[in-house]
Short mmCIF file of C-alpha atoms in Angstrom, two decimals:
data_model
loop_
_atom_site.label_atom_id
_atom_site.label_comp_id
_atom_site.label_asym_id
_atom_site.label_seq_id
_atom_site.Cartn_x
_atom_site.Cartn_y
_atom_site.Cartn_z
CA UNK A 1 22.91 -13.75 -13.85
CA UNK A 2 22.39 -14.74 -17.49
CA UNK A 3 19.03 -16.31 -16.66
CA UNK A 4 18.11 -13.19 -14.70
CA UNK A 5 18.94 -10.91 -17.60
CA UNK A 6 17.25 -13.13 -20.15
CA UNK A 7 14.04 -13.02 -18.17
CA UNK A 8 14.39 -9.27 -18.25
CA UNK A 9 14.74 -8.95 -21.84
CA UNK A 10 11.68 -7.48 -23.63
CA UNK A 11 11.71 -4.04 -22.36
CA UNK A 12 13.47 -3.04 -19.21
CA UNK A 13 14.61 -5.34 -17.08
CA UNK A 14 15.59 -6.55 -20.24
CA UNK A 15 12.88 -7.73 -22.38
CA UNK A 16 13.50 -8.46 -26.01
CA UNK A 17 11.83 -11.74 -25.94
CA UNK A 18 13.76 -14.80 -26.92
CA UNK A 19 10.32 -16.17 -27.76
CA UNK A 20 7.73 -14.16 -29.65
CA UNK A 21 4.08 -14.87 -30.45
CA UNK A 22 3.64 -16.40 -33.85
CA UNK A 23 0.38 -14.80 -34.96
CA UNK A 24 0.52 -16.81 -38.13
CA UNK A 25 -2.06 -15.81 -40.67
CA UNK A 26 -2.60 -15.86 -44.40
CA UNK A 27 -0.40 -13.43 -46.31
CA UNK A 28 -2.26 -10.29 -47.31
CA UNK A 29 -0.78 -10.47 -50.78
CA UNK A 30 -0.41 -14.20 -51.15
CA UNK A 31 3.17 -15.41 -51.46
CA UNK A 32 5.02 -12.18 -52.14
CA UNK A 33 7.52 -12.50 -54.97
CA UNK A 34 11.17 -12.09 -54.06
CA UNK A 35 12.56 -8.67 -54.96
CA UNK A 36 14.51 -8.71 -58.20
CA UNK A 37 17.52 -7.85 -56.08
CA UNK A 38 18.18 -6.90 -52.49
CA UNK A 39 19.33 -3.36 -53.13
CA UNK A 40 19.33 -0.29 -50.92
CA UNK A 41 16.10 1.65 -51.38
CA UNK A 42 15.86 5.43 -51.42
CA UNK A 43 14.99 6.68 -47.93
CA UNK A 44 13.79 10.14 -46.99
CA UNK A 45 15.02 11.41 -43.64
CA UNK A 46 12.32 11.63 -40.95
CA UNK A 47 11.71 15.14 -39.64
CA UNK A 48 14.64 16.40 -37.58
CA UNK A 49 17.08 13.77 -38.85
CA UNK A 50 19.63 13.25 -41.58
CA UNK A 51 20.23 9.93 -43.34
CA UNK A 52 23.92 9.06 -43.04
CA UNK A 53 23.85 5.78 -44.93
CA UNK A 54 21.60 3.06 -46.36
CA UNK A 55 22.87 -0.47 -46.98
CA UNK A 56 21.22 -3.67 -48.11
CA UNK A 57 22.60 -7.20 -47.70
CA UNK A 58 20.99 -10.43 -48.83
CA UNK A 59 21.08 -12.91 -45.92
CA UNK A 60 20.70 -16.67 -46.32
CA UNK A 61 18.77 -17.06 -43.08
CA UNK A 62 19.12 -20.36 -41.24
CA UNK A 63 20.02 -19.98 -37.55
CA UNK A 64 20.08 -16.47 -36.11
CA UNK A 65 22.21 -16.01 -32.99
CA UNK A 66 21.12 -13.20 -30.72
CA UNK A 67 23.85 -10.74 -29.81
CA UNK A 68 24.86 -9.30 -26.44
CA UNK A 69 24.01 -10.47 -22.92
CA UNK A 70 20.61 -11.84 -23.88
CA UNK A 71 21.78 -14.11 -26.68
CA UNK A 72 19.18 -16.62 -27.82
CA UNK A 73 18.69 -18.43 -31.12
CA UNK A 74 16.07 -18.64 -33.84
CA UNK A 75 16.18 -21.62 -36.17
CA UNK A 76 15.04 -22.17 -39.74
CA UNK A 77 14.76 -18.50 -40.62
CA UNK A 78 14.13 -18.08 -44.37
CA UNK A 79 16.33 -15.90 -46.57
CA UNK A 80 15.82 -12.19 -46.07
CA UNK A 81 17.00 -8.79 -47.20
CA UNK A 82 18.67 -6.85 -44.38
CA UNK A 83 18.41 -3.09 -44.84
CA UNK A 84 20.24 -0.82 -42.41
CA UNK A 85 19.55 2.91 -42.31
CA UNK A 86 21.76 5.09 -40.10
CA UNK A 87 20.23 8.33 -38.89
CA UNK A 88 21.67 11.31 -37.05
CA UNK A 89 20.13 14.38 -35.47
CA UNK A 90 22.15 17.32 -36.77
CA UNK A 91 24.18 18.79 -33.93
CA UNK A 92 23.55 15.76 -31.73
CA UNK A 93 26.56 13.71 -32.84
CA UNK A 94 24.46 10.55 -32.58
CA UNK A 95 24.21 7.60 -34.94
CA UNK A 96 21.02 5.54 -34.68
CA UNK A 97 20.77 2.39 -36.79
CA UNK A 98 17.37 1.23 -38.01
CA UNK A 99 17.42 -2.37 -39.22
CA UNK A 100 14.65 -3.86 -41.32
CA UNK A 101 14.63 -7.55 -42.23
CA UNK A 102 12.38 -8.41 -45.16
CA UNK A 103 11.54 -12.03 -46.06
CA UNK A 104 12.43 -12.71 -49.69
CA UNK A 105 9.45 -15.06 -50.05
CA UNK A 106 6.10 -15.48 -48.34
CA UNK A 107 5.81 -11.99 -46.93
CA UNK A 108 2.47 -11.83 -45.13
CA UNK A 109 1.88 -8.20 -46.09
CA UNK A 110 2.40 -6.95 -42.54
CA UNK A 111 4.98 -4.68 -40.93
CA UNK A 112 6.16 -5.29 -37.37
CA UNK A 113 8.48 -3.19 -35.21
CA UNK A 114 10.08 -4.63 -32.09
CA UNK A 115 11.16 -2.97 -28.86
CA UNK A 116 14.15 -3.28 -26.60
CA UNK A 117 15.22 -4.48 -23.19
CA UNK A 118 16.58 -2.67 -20.13
CA UNK A 119 18.87 0.03 -21.53
CA UNK A 120 18.83 -1.41 -25.03
CA UNK A 121 16.42 0.39 -27.34
CA UNK A 122 16.02 -2.42 -29.81
CA UNK A 123 16.22 -6.11 -30.60
CA UNK A 124 19.35 -8.28 -30.61
CA UNK A 125 18.31 -10.27 -33.67
CA UNK A 126 16.01 -12.82 -32.07
CA UNK A 127 12.76 -10.90 -32.49
CA UNK A 128 13.82 -9.82 -35.97
CA UNK A 129 14.50 -13.42 -36.95
CA UNK A 130 11.26 -14.61 -35.40
CA UNK A 131 9.33 -11.92 -37.25
CA UNK A 132 10.83 -12.92 -40.59
CA UNK A 133 10.17 -16.58 -39.84
CA UNK A 134 6.51 -15.71 -39.32
CA UNK A 135 6.29 -13.74 -42.54
CA UNK A 136 6.63 -10.20 -41.20
CA UNK A 137 8.84 -7.43 -42.52
CA UNK A 138 10.40 -6.53 -39.18
CA UNK A 139 12.14 -3.39 -37.94
CA UNK A 140 14.09 -2.34 -34.87
CA UNK A 141 16.33 0.57 -33.86
CA UNK A 142 19.31 0.79 -31.53
CA UNK A 143 18.60 4.53 -30.96
CA UNK A 144 22.34 5.11 -30.97
CA UNK A 145 22.80 3.44 -27.57
CA UNK A 146 24.20 0.05 -26.58
CA UNK A 147 23.37 -3.37 -25.15
CA UNK A 148 21.00 -4.03 -22.26
CA UNK A 149 23.36 -2.99 -19.47
CA UNK A 150 25.64 -0.73 -21.50
CA UNK A 151 25.11 2.71 -19.99
CA UNK A 152 28.36 4.24 -21.23
CA UNK A 153 26.22 6.71 -23.15
CA UNK A 154 24.39 8.10 -20.12
CA UNK A 155 26.81 10.90 -19.25
CA UNK A 156 28.71 13.09 -21.71
CA UNK A 157 30.80 14.74 -19.05
CA UNK A 158 31.12 14.98 -15.30
CA UNK A 159 27.63 15.53 -13.96
CA UNK A 160 26.14 16.02 -17.44
CA UNK A 161 23.42 13.75 -18.80
CA UNK A 162 23.53 13.03 -22.51
CA UNK A 163 20.10 14.46 -23.26
CA UNK A 164 20.32 13.69 -27.00
CA UNK A 165 20.72 9.95 -26.49
CA UNK A 166 18.24 9.91 -23.60
CA UNK A 167 15.64 11.48 -25.88
CA UNK A 168 16.46 8.90 -28.54
CA UNK A 169 16.05 6.06 -26.04
CA UNK A 170 12.95 7.53 -24.41
CA UNK A 171 10.80 8.35 -27.41
CA UNK A 172 11.84 9.68 -30.78
CA UNK A 173 13.92 6.80 -32.15
CA UNK A 174 10.97 4.38 -32.07
CA UNK A 175 8.88 6.82 -34.06
CA UNK A 176 11.68 7.35 -36.55
CA UNK A 177 12.06 3.58 -36.90
CA UNK A 178 8.36 3.33 -37.75
CA UNK A 179 8.71 5.97 -40.47
CA UNK A 180 11.91 4.50 -41.92
CA UNK A 181 10.83 0.87 -41.64
CA UNK A 182 7.61 1.45 -43.55
CA UNK A 183 9.48 3.35 -46.25
CA UNK A 184 11.99 0.52 -46.60
CA UNK A 185 9.16 -2.00 -46.98
CA UNK A 186 7.62 0.11 -49.74
CA UNK A 187 10.98 0.56 -51.43
CA UNK A 188 11.97 -3.11 -51.43
CA UNK A 189 8.59 -4.71 -52.15
CA UNK A 190 7.14 -1.91 -54.25
CA UNK A 191 4.03 -1.82 -52.06
CA UNK A 192 3.16 -0.64 -48.60
CA UNK A 193 2.31 -3.00 -45.76
CA UNK A 194 -1.39 -3.65 -45.32
CA UNK A 195 -1.11 -3.42 -41.51
CA UNK A 196 1.55 -2.25 -39.08
CA UNK A 197 2.21 -3.57 -35.57
CA UNK A 198 4.52 -2.91 -32.65
CA UNK A 199 5.51 -5.62 -30.17
CA UNK A 200 7.62 -5.41 -27.02
CA UNK A 201 7.85 -6.34 -23.37
CA UNK A 202 9.31 -4.41 -20.42
CA UNK A 203 11.34 -1.60 -22.03
CA UNK A 204 9.69 -2.66 -25.26
CA UNK A 205 6.32 -2.46 -23.52
CA UNK A 206 7.08 1.08 -22.43
CA UNK A 207 8.06 1.98 -25.98
CA UNK A 208 4.72 0.66 -27.20
CA UNK A 209 2.85 2.90 -24.78
CA UNK A 210 5.04 5.85 -25.78
CA UNK A 211 4.01 5.27 -29.39
CA UNK A 212 0.32 5.22 -28.46
CA UNK A 213 0.70 8.38 -26.38
CA UNK A 214 2.93 10.51 -28.63
CA UNK A 215 2.73 9.02 -32.12
CA UNK A 216 -0.81 7.59 -32.32
CA UNK A 217 -0.78 7.14 -36.09
CA UNK A 218 2.35 4.98 -36.32
CA UNK A 219 0.71 1.58 -35.76
CA UNK A 220 -2.61 -0.15 -36.30
CA UNK A 221 -1.96 -2.38 -33.30
CA UNK A 222 0.39 -2.37 -30.32
CA UNK A 223 1.24 -5.36 -28.12
CA UNK A 224 2.97 -3.84 -25.08
CA UNK A 225 3.55 -6.36 -22.30
CA UNK A 226 4.83 -5.97 -18.71
CA UNK A 227 5.40 -2.34 -19.67
CA UNK A 228 8.08 -0.25 -18.00
CA UNK A 229 5.75 2.76 -17.95
CA UNK A 230 5.90 5.19 -15.03
CA UNK A 231 9.68 4.86 -15.61
CA UNK A 232 10.66 7.87 -13.51
CA UNK A 233 8.91 6.39 -10.48
CA UNK A 234 9.14 2.64 -10.79
CA UNK A 235 12.89 2.64 -11.49
CA UNK A 236 13.58 4.28 -8.13
CA UNK A 237 10.83 2.26 -6.44
CA UNK A 238 12.43 -1.03 -7.45
CA UNK A 239 15.54 -0.15 -5.46
CA UNK A 240 13.35 -0.11 -2.32
CA UNK A 241 13.95 -3.76 -1.32
CA UNK A 242 17.69 -3.04 -1.13
CA UNK A 243 17.09 0.16 0.84
CA UNK A 244 14.93 -1.78 3.30
CA UNK A 245 17.49 -4.53 3.87
CA UNK A 246 20.36 -2.06 4.23
CA UNK A 247 18.52 0.17 6.67
CA UNK A 248 17.11 -2.70 8.71
CA UNK A 249 20.51 -4.46 8.52
CA UNK A 250 18.67 -7.72 7.82
CA UNK A 251 19.34 -9.83 4.73
CA UNK A 252 17.09 -12.88 4.42
CA UNK A 253 18.48 -15.61 2.17
CA UNK A 254 16.83 -16.66 -1.08
CA UNK A 255 15.62 -19.75 0.73
CA UNK A 256 13.99 -17.70 3.47
CA UNK A 257 12.41 -15.33 0.97
CA UNK A 258 11.00 -18.34 -0.86
CA UNK A 259 9.48 -19.60 2.40
CA UNK A 260 7.51 -16.34 2.72
CA UNK A 261 6.39 -16.44 -0.91
CA UNK A 262 5.33 -20.08 -0.72
CA UNK A 263 3.39 -19.45 2.50
CA UNK A 264 1.54 -16.50 0.97
CA UNK A 265 0.65 -18.42 -2.20
CA UNK A 266 -0.59 -21.36 -0.11
CA UNK A 267 -2.70 -19.09 2.09
CA UNK A 268 -4.28 -17.21 -0.83
CA UNK A 269 -4.53 -20.02 -3.37
CA UNK A 270 -8.19 -20.81 -2.65
CA UNK A 271 -9.41 -17.22 -3.11
CA UNK A 272 -10.49 -18.12 -6.65
CA UNK A 273 -12.54 -21.06 -5.42
CA UNK A 274 -10.06 -23.90 -5.82
CA UNK A 275 -6.59 -24.93 -4.75
CA UNK A 276 -4.71 -24.93 -8.04
CA UNK A 277 -1.29 -23.51 -7.23
CA UNK A 278 -2.17 -20.04 -8.57
CA UNK A 279 -3.28 -16.83 -6.90
CA UNK A 280 -5.78 -15.34 -9.33
CA UNK A 281 -5.99 -11.93 -7.66
CA UNK A 282 -2.91 -11.08 -5.54
CA UNK A 283 -4.39 -7.69 -4.65
CA UNK A 284 -6.79 -9.56 -2.34
CA UNK A 285 -4.03 -11.58 -0.69
CA UNK A 286 -3.55 -10.13 2.78
CA UNK A 287 -1.13 -12.73 4.10
CA UNK A 288 0.81 -11.35 7.06
CA UNK A 289 4.47 -12.44 6.90
CA UNK A 290 4.64 -12.29 10.71
CA UNK A 291 2.71 -15.56 10.72
CA UNK A 292 5.95 -17.25 9.70
CA UNK A 293 8.00 -16.02 12.67
CA UNK A 294 9.59 -18.95 14.47
CA UNK A 295 9.21 -21.30 11.51
CA UNK A 296 12.29 -23.37 10.73
CA UNK A 297 13.49 -23.74 7.15
CA UNK A 298 16.43 -25.69 5.75
CA UNK A 299 18.67 -23.64 3.47
CA UNK A 300 21.72 -25.23 1.86
CA UNK A 301 21.68 -27.94 4.49
CA UNK A 302 21.46 -25.50 7.39
CA UNK A 303 18.38 -25.10 9.57
CA UNK A 304 17.35 -21.47 9.97
CA UNK A 305 14.59 -19.90 12.04
CA UNK A 306 12.48 -17.12 10.53
CA UNK A 307 12.84 -14.04 12.75
CA UNK A 308 10.68 -11.00 13.40
CA UNK A 309 13.32 -8.94 11.59
CA UNK A 310 12.98 -11.16 8.50
CA UNK A 311 9.21 -10.75 8.54
CA UNK A 312 9.51 -6.98 8.94
CA UNK A 313 11.71 -6.76 5.84
CA UNK A 314 9.32 -8.84 3.75
CA UNK A 315 6.35 -6.83 4.98
CA UNK A 316 7.99 -3.56 3.88
CA UNK A 317 8.98 -4.98 0.49
CA UNK A 318 5.46 -6.26 -0.23
CA UNK A 319 3.93 -3.01 0.98
CA UNK A 320 6.18 -0.91 -1.23
CA UNK A 321 8.09 2.33 -0.73
CA UNK A 322 6.80 4.95 1.66
CA UNK A 323 8.08 8.25 2.97
CA UNK A 324 9.34 8.43 6.55
CA UNK A 325 5.92 9.87 7.47
CA UNK A 326 4.19 6.83 5.96
CA UNK A 327 2.93 8.24 2.65
CA UNK A 328 2.74 5.59 -0.06
CA UNK A 329 5.03 6.28 -3.01
CA UNK A 330 4.62 3.22 -5.23
CA UNK A 331 3.36 -0.40 -5.16
CA UNK A 332 5.68 -3.05 -3.80
CA UNK A 333 6.79 -6.41 -5.15
CA UNK A 334 3.60 -8.46 -5.74
CA UNK A 335 2.82 -11.25 -3.30
CA UNK A 336 3.80 -14.45 -5.09
CA UNK A 337 6.69 -12.89 -7.01
CA UNK A 338 10.29 -13.98 -6.52
CA UNK A 339 11.65 -11.65 -3.84
CA UNK A 340 15.19 -12.56 -4.81
CA UNK A 341 14.93 -10.51 -7.99
CA UNK A 342 15.08 -7.08 -6.36
CA UNK A 343 16.12 -8.23 -2.86
CA UNK A 344 19.10 -10.23 -4.04
CA UNK A 345 22.09 -10.69 -1.72
CA UNK A 346 25.68 -11.79 -1.97
CA UNK A 347 26.83 -15.19 -0.78
CA UNK A 348 28.09 -15.18 2.82
CA UNK A 349 31.72 -14.07 3.15
CA UNK A 350 34.36 -15.92 5.12
CA UNK A 351 33.11 -14.14 8.22
CA UNK A 352 29.51 -15.02 7.43
CA UNK A 353 28.50 -11.47 6.43
CA UNK A 354 25.96 -10.92 3.68
CA UNK A 355 25.38 -7.77 1.66
CA UNK A 356 22.67 -6.59 -0.65
CA UNK A 357 23.17 -7.05 -4.40
CA UNK A 358 20.95 -4.53 -6.18
CA UNK A 359 19.39 -5.29 -9.52
CA UNK A 360 21.54 -3.30 -11.99
CA UNK A 361 18.78 -1.51 -13.90
CA UNK A 362 17.41 0.67 -11.04
CA UNK A 363 20.87 0.96 -9.47
CA UNK A 364 22.28 2.42 -12.70
CA UNK A 365 19.32 4.78 -13.04
CA UNK A 366 20.01 6.24 -9.60
CA UNK A 367 23.79 6.38 -10.05
CA UNK A 368 23.90 7.87 -13.54
CA UNK A 369 20.73 9.82 -14.20
CA UNK A 370 19.97 11.02 -10.67
CA UNK A 371 23.32 11.32 -8.87
CA UNK A 372 25.24 11.70 -12.17
CA UNK A 373 28.04 9.78 -10.48
CA UNK A 374 28.95 6.18 -11.49
CA UNK A 375 30.73 5.74 -8.14
CA UNK A 376 27.69 6.58 -6.02
CA UNK A 377 27.12 3.86 -3.42
CA UNK A 378 23.43 2.91 -3.51
CA UNK A 379 23.88 0.76 -0.38
CA UNK A 380 24.18 3.95 1.71
CA UNK A 381 20.75 5.33 0.80
CA UNK A 382 18.66 6.12 3.88
CA UNK A 383 14.86 6.12 3.96
CA UNK A 384 14.72 9.92 3.80
CA UNK A 385 17.26 10.04 0.94
CA UNK A 386 15.19 7.46 -0.92
CA UNK A 387 12.18 9.79 -0.85
CA UNK A 388 14.34 12.63 -2.14
CA UNK A 389 15.61 10.50 -5.01
CA UNK A 390 12.06 9.39 -5.85
CA UNK A 391 10.85 12.99 -6.06
CA UNK A 392 13.96 14.10 -7.96
CA UNK A 393 13.39 11.43 -10.60
CA UNK A 394 9.80 12.58 -11.04
CA UNK A 395 10.79 16.23 -11.34
CA UNK A 396 13.64 15.69 -13.80
CA UNK A 397 12.42 12.87 -15.97
CA UNK A 398 8.65 12.41 -15.93
CA UNK A 399 8.10 14.46 -19.07
CA UNK A 400 11.08 12.82 -20.76
CA UNK A 401 10.53 9.12 -20.09
CA UNK A 402 7.63 8.76 -17.64
CA UNK A 403 5.40 7.33 -20.40
CA UNK A 404 2.32 7.78 -18.22
CA UNK A 405 0.09 10.20 -20.14
CA UNK A 406 -3.44 8.76 -19.75
CA UNK A 407 -4.88 10.68 -22.69
CA UNK A 408 -5.07 8.06 -25.44
CA UNK A 409 -7.88 9.79 -27.30
CA UNK A 410 -5.76 10.41 -30.41
CA UNK A 411 -4.77 6.74 -30.55
CA UNK A 412 -8.41 5.73 -30.18
CA UNK A 413 -9.42 8.17 -32.91
CA UNK A 414 -6.76 6.74 -35.23
CA UNK A 415 -8.42 3.33 -34.92
CA UNK A 416 -5.44 1.82 -33.12
CA UNK A 417 -5.76 -1.19 -30.79
CA UNK A 418 -3.62 -1.83 -27.72
CA UNK A 419 -3.22 -5.11 -25.85
CA UNK A 420 -1.15 -5.63 -22.71
CA UNK A 421 -0.56 -8.68 -20.57
CA UNK A 422 1.28 -8.37 -17.28
CA UNK A 423 2.29 -11.15 -14.90
CA UNK A 424 0.74 -10.99 -11.44
CA UNK A 425 4.04 -12.32 -10.07
CA UNK A 426 6.29 -9.84 -11.88
CA UNK A 427 9.41 -9.59 -9.75
CA UNK A 428 10.85 -6.52 -11.50
CA UNK A 429 7.99 -4.21 -12.56
CA UNK A 430 5.15 -3.98 -10.00
CA UNK A 431 1.96 -5.11 -11.73
CA UNK A 432 -0.16 -2.57 -9.89
CA UNK A 433 1.66 0.26 -11.64
CA UNK A 434 0.14 -0.93 -14.93
CA UNK A 435 -3.26 -1.33 -13.26
CA UNK A 436 -3.05 2.22 -11.91
CA UNK A 437 -2.31 3.54 -15.38
CA UNK A 438 -5.27 1.70 -16.86
CA UNK A 439 -7.50 3.26 -14.17
CA UNK A 440 -6.12 6.70 -15.02
CA UNK A 441 -6.95 6.16 -18.69
CA UNK A 442 -10.51 5.22 -17.70
CA UNK A 443 -10.87 8.40 -15.63
CA UNK A 444 -9.43 10.48 -18.47
CA UNK A 445 -11.61 8.95 -21.18
CA UNK A 446 -14.87 8.46 -19.35
CA UNK A 447 -15.45 4.80 -18.59
CA UNK A 448 -14.05 1.29 -18.61
CA UNK A 449 -16.33 0.35 -21.50
CA UNK A 450 -15.11 3.24 -23.63
CA UNK A 451 -11.49 2.25 -23.01
CA UNK A 452 -12.23 -1.41 -23.78
CA UNK A 453 -13.13 -0.31 -27.31
CA UNK A 454 -9.42 0.03 -28.10
CA UNK A 455 -7.30 -0.97 -25.07
CA UNK A 456 -7.43 -4.22 -23.11
CA UNK A 457 -5.33 -5.37 -20.18
CA UNK A 458 -4.87 -9.01 -19.14
CA UNK A 459 -3.28 -10.02 -15.84
CA UNK A 460 -1.59 -13.44 -15.72
CA UNK A 461 -1.69 -15.32 -12.38
CA UNK A 462 1.60 -16.72 -11.12
CA UNK A 463 3.53 -15.28 -14.05
CA UNK A 464 6.95 -13.64 -13.75
CA UNK A 465 8.38 -10.69 -15.66
CA UNK A 466 7.70 -11.11 -19.39
CA UNK A 467 7.00 -14.74 -18.51
CA UNK A 468 4.42 -15.40 -21.18
CA UNK A 469 7.13 -14.86 -23.79
CA UNK A 470 8.14 -18.44 -23.11
CA UNK A 471 9.99 -18.03 -19.81
CA UNK A 472 7.06 -18.79 -17.53
CA UNK A 473 4.22 -19.94 -19.76
CA UNK A 474 3.01 -18.56 -23.07
CA UNK A 475 0.27 -16.53 -24.72
CA UNK A 476 -0.13 -15.41 -28.32
CA UNK A 477 -1.04 -11.79 -27.81
CA UNK A 478 -0.04 -10.89 -31.35
CA UNK A 479 -2.58 -13.31 -32.79
CA UNK A 480 -5.28 -11.70 -30.64
CA UNK A 481 -4.13 -8.27 -31.74
CA UNK A 482 -4.15 -9.03 -35.48
CA UNK A 483 -7.63 -10.56 -35.15
CA UNK A 484 -8.86 -7.41 -33.41
CA UNK A 485 -7.24 -5.01 -35.88
CA UNK A 486 -8.03 -6.89 -39.08
CA UNK A 487 -11.36 -8.49 -38.27
CA UNK A 488 -12.77 -6.23 -35.56
CA UNK A 489 -13.05 -9.04 -33.02
CA UNK A 490 -11.99 -7.75 -29.60
CA UNK A 491 -10.45 -10.38 -27.27
CA UNK A 492 -12.74 -11.06 -24.30
CA UNK A 493 -10.08 -13.41 -22.94
CA UNK A 494 -6.48 -14.23 -23.81
CA UNK A 495 -5.75 -17.98 -23.90
CA UNK A 496 -2.55 -18.79 -22.04
CA UNK A 497 -0.45 -21.59 -20.64
CA UNK A 498 0.59 -20.84 -17.06
CA UNK A 499 2.95 -22.56 -14.61
CA UNK A 500 1.48 -23.17 -11.15
CA UNK A 501 3.27 -23.33 -7.80
CA UNK A 502 4.00 -27.02 -8.36
CA UNK A 503 5.79 -26.31 -11.64
CA UNK A 504 3.01 -27.85 -13.72
CA UNK A 505 1.49 -26.37 -16.86
CA UNK A 506 -2.17 -25.38 -16.73
CA UNK A 507 -4.36 -23.68 -19.30
CA UNK A 508 -6.20 -20.47 -18.48
CA UNK A 509 -8.20 -17.87 -20.32
CA UNK A 510 -6.81 -14.61 -18.95
CA UNK A 511 -9.63 -12.24 -18.15
CA UNK A 512 -9.91 -8.76 -19.59
CA UNK A 513 -9.34 -6.31 -16.73
CA UNK A 514 -11.03 -5.73 -14.33
CA UNK A 515 -12.61 -9.21 -14.47
CA UNK A 516 -10.88 -12.00 -12.55
CA UNK A 517 -10.89 -15.77 -12.91
CA UNK A 518 -13.00 -17.95 -10.64
CA UNK A 519 -13.46 -21.73 -10.48
CA UNK A 520 -16.87 -22.87 -11.68
CA UNK A 521 -17.11 -25.48 -8.91
CA UNK A 522 -16.51 -28.49 -11.12
CA UNK A 523 -14.01 -29.72 -13.68
CA UNK A 524 -10.25 -30.19 -13.84
CA UNK A 525 -8.45 -27.16 -12.28
CA UNK A 526 -5.73 -27.58 -14.90
CA UNK A 527 -8.20 -26.70 -17.69
CA UNK A 528 -9.36 -23.25 -18.69
CA UNK A 529 -12.90 -24.55 -19.17
CA UNK A 530 -13.19 -25.02 -15.40
CA UNK A 531 -12.99 -21.26 -14.81
CA UNK A 532 -15.01 -18.23 -15.75
CA UNK A 533 -14.36 -14.51 -15.65
CA UNK A 534 -16.33 -12.57 -13.03
CA UNK A 535 -16.31 -9.03 -11.72
CA UNK A 536 -13.95 -8.42 -8.78
CA UNK A 537 -16.91 -7.73 -6.49
CA UNK A 538 -18.13 -11.31 -7.01
CA UNK A 539 -14.69 -12.84 -6.56
#
């Protein structure tokens, strides 16, 4: 479970990356002198808030241990000044802590804010430490809520949602952190940051998009990866695999699920022109899971035969949620992604029975924010009830936390730049939801070329949720973002290290959407130079 949650970390499923891009660059002000003392600066309360306290503590650095479920460590962190500002919204009885860590030497002149993971609004110390190590003055906020799976704040009474803390988590606390963090930087260093950035994955990715949509002047650049946008819809949609298994009364094992995934990857591997263990464009993979019916697989030493019922479950999960009349509600789990993430099951009981084990993030959303009842049994949801819950979530929460407004004209006008990478094998947040949003932005703003002027999307073949943060490969999106913001050079590709189906590292230049990668016909398939980006119509 720890590995599962760690992979989640940067945004929802949990996503505060244990690894962050380095984006090392020359300091804007040379080697910034250490403040005469690490003392609490004067902080003005952001609009609608009251400052409850401001503290400053000089920290020696060294090894930073991440708190909570996610944990993680950062080593060799230089000494820093830790400033904590506690805010409240009068009448809300909330207490949101904004932490800013400021390197005492070698500040690079930049400000960076970091997002949260799952139901945590901010970082657990790992991204803060990494930011300081790379020369950034780094800020995060807890929004007054708890750790990644701490939802004790959701309800303030029987059947009553805590709307104050939900609003904090959904939108306003990130903006307030931007305002406070920049003021702290000015107060401690005696000068404002030359550039400001936001970084996050999953929940953090959603927060980045919320900033671009609602507070377009907060940041010069936003790196928002595997974003949990369309929250009101995708959270319910990701409970679909459990609903399918429970209604079909069929629970394939992890081993059987893997057999389907492996077969699909093998069948669609060559669509990019070469067999390299990666599916470059899963949207073109039309593998029919029924082709595996009758195949025998060995799971935990036992030989099992893939059944028609198994194939039917996988087909529904890949297809995604639909109404009982067949209307598509949301994209399904991408072909090539680990089906065990959302379609997890318990180990067989003494009588051999198996039950579904829902991923906690969508299960909690349905129990607490939709049913307003922690005891609600999600395993009893029928297909028709699922549709009702999906529509209820849209109606009640789209405007609060949907984060799907395609009008980014104010962000574009502000000069802001937005980069997103999303794994094509994301097992928790369907990749096509991000693609759909990008298409909506293009329709809203006129053309793909116009959107490319400030917003670029990169899809990563074979990559899991927030995987390029070091879990399943790597890419330095922050370096690309700073180059774009500070030197005007837009990234045509995003260099990355990917992990293919054989577990081997390969280099790839991720293509700027909608272009896809295709083998040139010669060269080592493990090298990026053997591929080129082409339009989907030529792929």
